[in-house]
Coordinates of C-alpha atoms in Angstrom, one line a residue:
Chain A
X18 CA -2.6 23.3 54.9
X19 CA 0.0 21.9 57.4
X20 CA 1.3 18.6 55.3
X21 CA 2.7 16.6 57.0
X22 CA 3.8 17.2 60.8
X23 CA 6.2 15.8 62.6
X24 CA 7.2 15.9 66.4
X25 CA 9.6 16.1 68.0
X26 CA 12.6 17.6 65.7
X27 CA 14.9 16.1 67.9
X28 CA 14.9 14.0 70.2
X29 CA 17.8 12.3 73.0
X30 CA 16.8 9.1 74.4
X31 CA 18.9 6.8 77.2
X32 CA 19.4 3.3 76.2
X33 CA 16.1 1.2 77.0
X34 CA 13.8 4.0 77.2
X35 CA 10.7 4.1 74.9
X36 CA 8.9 7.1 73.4
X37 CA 6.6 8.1 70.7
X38 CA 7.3 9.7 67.4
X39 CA 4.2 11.7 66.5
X40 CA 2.9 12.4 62.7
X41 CA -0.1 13.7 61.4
X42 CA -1.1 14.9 58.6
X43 CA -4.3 17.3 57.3
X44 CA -4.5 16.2 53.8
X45 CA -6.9 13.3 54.4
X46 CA -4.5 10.9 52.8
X47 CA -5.2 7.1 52.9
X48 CA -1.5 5.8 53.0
X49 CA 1.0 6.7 55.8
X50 CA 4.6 5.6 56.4
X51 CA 7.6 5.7 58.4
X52 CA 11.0 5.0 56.8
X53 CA 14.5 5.8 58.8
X54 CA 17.6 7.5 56.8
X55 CA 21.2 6.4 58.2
X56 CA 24.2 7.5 56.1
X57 CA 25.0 5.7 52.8
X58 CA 21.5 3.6 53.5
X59 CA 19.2 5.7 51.9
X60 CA 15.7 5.2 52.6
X61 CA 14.5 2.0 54.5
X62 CA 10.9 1.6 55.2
X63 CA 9.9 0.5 58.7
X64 CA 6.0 0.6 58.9
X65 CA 3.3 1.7 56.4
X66 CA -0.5 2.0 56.8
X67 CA -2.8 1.8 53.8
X68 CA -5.4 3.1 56.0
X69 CA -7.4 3.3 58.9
X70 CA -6.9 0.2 61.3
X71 CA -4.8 -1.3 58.4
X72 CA -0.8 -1.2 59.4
X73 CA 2.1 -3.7 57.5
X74 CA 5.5 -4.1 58.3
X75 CA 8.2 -2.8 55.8
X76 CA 11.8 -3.4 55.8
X77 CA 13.6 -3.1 59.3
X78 CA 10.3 -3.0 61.6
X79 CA 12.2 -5.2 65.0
X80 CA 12.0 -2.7 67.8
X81 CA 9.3 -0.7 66.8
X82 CA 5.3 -0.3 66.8
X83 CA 2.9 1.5 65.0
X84 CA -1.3 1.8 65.2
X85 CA -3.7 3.8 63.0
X86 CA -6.5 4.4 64.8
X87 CA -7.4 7.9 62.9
X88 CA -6.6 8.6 59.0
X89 CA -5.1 11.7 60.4
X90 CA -2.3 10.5 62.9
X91 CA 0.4 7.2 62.5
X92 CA 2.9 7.7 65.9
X93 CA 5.4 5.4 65.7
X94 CA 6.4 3.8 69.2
X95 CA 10.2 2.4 69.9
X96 CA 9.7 0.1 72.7
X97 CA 13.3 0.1 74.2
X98 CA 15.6 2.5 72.8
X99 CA 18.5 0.8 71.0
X100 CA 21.8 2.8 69.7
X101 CA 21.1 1.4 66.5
X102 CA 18.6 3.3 66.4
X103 CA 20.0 6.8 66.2
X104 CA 19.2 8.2 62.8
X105 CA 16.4 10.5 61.2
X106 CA 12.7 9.4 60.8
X107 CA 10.5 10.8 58.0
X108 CA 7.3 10.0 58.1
X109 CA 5.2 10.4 55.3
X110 CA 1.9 10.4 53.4
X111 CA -0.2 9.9 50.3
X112 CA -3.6 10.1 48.2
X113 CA -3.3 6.5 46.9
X114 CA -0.6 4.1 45.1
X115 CA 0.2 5.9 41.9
X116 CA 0.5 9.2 43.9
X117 CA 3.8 10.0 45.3
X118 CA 4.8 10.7 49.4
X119 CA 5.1 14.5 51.0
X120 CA 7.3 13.8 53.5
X121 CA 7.3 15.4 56.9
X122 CA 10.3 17.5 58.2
X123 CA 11.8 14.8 60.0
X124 CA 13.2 13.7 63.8
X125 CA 16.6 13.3 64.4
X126 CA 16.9 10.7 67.0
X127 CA 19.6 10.4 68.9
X128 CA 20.3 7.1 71.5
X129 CA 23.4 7.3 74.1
Chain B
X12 CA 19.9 -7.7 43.8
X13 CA 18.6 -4.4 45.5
X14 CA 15.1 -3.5 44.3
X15 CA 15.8 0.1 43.2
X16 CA 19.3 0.8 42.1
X17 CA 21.2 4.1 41.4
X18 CA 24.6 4.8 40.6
X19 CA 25.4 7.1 43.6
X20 CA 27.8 9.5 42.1
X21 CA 28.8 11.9 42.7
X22 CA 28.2 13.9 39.5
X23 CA 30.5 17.1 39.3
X24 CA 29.0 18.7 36.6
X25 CA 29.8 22.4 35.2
X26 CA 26.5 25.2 35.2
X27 CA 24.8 25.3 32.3
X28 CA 25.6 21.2 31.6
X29 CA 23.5 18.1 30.9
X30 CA 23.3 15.5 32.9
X31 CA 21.4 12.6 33.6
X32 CA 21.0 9.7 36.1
X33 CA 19.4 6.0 35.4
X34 CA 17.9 3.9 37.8
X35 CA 16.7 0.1 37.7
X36 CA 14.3 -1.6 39.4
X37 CA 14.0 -5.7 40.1
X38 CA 10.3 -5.9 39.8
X39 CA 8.6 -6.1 36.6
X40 CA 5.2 -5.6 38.2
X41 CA 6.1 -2.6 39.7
X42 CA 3.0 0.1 38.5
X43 CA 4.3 3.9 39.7
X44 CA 7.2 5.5 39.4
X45 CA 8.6 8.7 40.6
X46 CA 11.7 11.0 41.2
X47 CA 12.4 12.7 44.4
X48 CA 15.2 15.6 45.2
X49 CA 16.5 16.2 48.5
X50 CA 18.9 18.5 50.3
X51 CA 21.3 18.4 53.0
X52 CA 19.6 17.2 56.1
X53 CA 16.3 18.1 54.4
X54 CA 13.2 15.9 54.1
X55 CA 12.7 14.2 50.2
X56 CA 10.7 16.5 48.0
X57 CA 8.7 14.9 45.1
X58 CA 10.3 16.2 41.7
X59 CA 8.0 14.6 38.9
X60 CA 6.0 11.4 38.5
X61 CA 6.9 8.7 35.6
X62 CA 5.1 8.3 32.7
X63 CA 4.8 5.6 30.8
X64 CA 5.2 7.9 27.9
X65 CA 8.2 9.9 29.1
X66 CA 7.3 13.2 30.9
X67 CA 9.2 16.5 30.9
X68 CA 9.0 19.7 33.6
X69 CA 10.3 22.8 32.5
X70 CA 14.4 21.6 32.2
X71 CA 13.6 18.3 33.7
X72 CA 12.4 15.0 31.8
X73 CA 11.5 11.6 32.6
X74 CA 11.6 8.2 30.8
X75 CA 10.4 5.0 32.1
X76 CA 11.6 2.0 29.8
X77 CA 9.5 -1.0 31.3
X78 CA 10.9 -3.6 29.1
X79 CA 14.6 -2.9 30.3
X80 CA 12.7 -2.4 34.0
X81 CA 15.0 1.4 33.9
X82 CA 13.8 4.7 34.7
X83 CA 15.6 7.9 33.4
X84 CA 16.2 11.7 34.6
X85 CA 17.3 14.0 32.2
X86 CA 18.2 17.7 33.6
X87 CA 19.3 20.4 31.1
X88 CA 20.9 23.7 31.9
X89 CA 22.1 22.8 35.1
X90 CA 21.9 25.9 37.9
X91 CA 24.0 25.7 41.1
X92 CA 20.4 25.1 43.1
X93 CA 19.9 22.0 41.5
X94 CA 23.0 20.0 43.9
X95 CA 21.1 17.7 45.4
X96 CA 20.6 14.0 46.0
X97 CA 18.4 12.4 43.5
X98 CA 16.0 9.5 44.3
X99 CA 14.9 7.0 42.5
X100 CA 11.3 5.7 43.9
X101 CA 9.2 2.9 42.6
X102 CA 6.0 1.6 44.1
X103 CA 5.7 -2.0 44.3
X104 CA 2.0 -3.3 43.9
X105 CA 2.6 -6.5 44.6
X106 CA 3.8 -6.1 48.0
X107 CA 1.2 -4.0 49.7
X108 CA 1.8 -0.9 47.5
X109 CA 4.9 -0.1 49.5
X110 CA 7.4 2.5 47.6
X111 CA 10.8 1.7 47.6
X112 CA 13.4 4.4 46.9
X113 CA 16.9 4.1 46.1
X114 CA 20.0 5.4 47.7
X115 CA 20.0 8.6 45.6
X116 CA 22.7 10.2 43.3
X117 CA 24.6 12.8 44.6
X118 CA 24.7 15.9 41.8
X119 CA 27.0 18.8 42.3
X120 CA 26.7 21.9 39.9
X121 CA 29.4 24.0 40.3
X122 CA 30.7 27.5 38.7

């Protein structure tokens, strides 16, 4: 079993340029997420998918996009890379709401 | 009011100690409840779930207190490997089952 996979690991993007995060997962897990860690912020959730064809916005979702076409895979598109934006992106996954995340290994993004 | 909050720390605690870290959440609908650990530029790892009856793992133990809307962590013995940042997560079913963590406490065992 792979988890959670996550790519790239890292990642250097020019101001205004757009690119895909990738995730998938082999678990056959309903829920997927994205959240971003910054310093001091913790956690903060961006997008979350209780399943197939179902995505929600979570707590800083401006300047990004997410589909769920396959219970498998949840990319998560920027649309024009901000600076604000440099941080580390976990996405994650689980069997249902009383079940807890496994976490993928992370991108380190990176916006100049 | 944050909806998940932890005292951030950090702990300095000596090996071998007790130590434990409360949390509190805003929501009193909130349904599931866990504690995560994560290292230094690492990805969160799940630690335990919370049971509504208080759970324990080998030198670790859990306590949700629903009427004072707290969750506890309780580690005894303490070893150098558990420094770590310890999150608070709780999922909240009235808004879309989303989980919310906290901003972690920061536990240093030292020798």
């Amino acid at each position: 079993n792979a988890g959670v996979t996550q790519t790239p690991k890292f990642q250097v993007l020019k101001t205004g340029q757009s690119m895909t995060l990738q995730c998938a997962q082999d678990m056959n897990h309903e829920y997927m997420s994205w959240y971003r860690q910054d310093p001091g912020m913790g956690l903060r959730l961006i997008h979350y998918s209780v399943g197939a064809g179902i995505t929600d916005q979570g707590e800083v979702p401006n300047g990004y996009n997410v589909s769920r076409s396959t219970t498998e895979d949840f990319p998560l598109r920027l649309l024009s890379a901000a600076p604000s934006q440099t941080s580390v992106y976990f996405c994650a996954s689980r069997k249902g709401p009383n079940y807890g995340y496994t976490f993928g290994s992370g991108t380190r993004l990176t916006v100049v | 009011r944050k909806e998940v909050e932890q005292d951030p720390g950090p702990f300095n605690v000596p090996e071998g100690a007790t130590v434990a870290f409360n949390c509190t959440y805003s929501n009193s609908a909130s349904q599931s409840f866990f504690w995560y650990r994560q290292d230094c530029r690492k990805e969160p790892k799940l630690l335990m779930s919370v049971y509504s009856s208080g759970n324990e793992d080998g030198r670790f133990t859990a306590q949700l207190n629903r009427a004072s809307q707290y969750i506890s962590l309780l580690i005894r013995d303490s070893k150098l490997s558990d420094s770590a940042t310890y999150l608070c997560v709780v999922n909240m079913r009235e808004y879309g089952n989303k989980l919310v963590f906290g901003a972690g406490t920061i536990l240093r065992v030292k020798s």
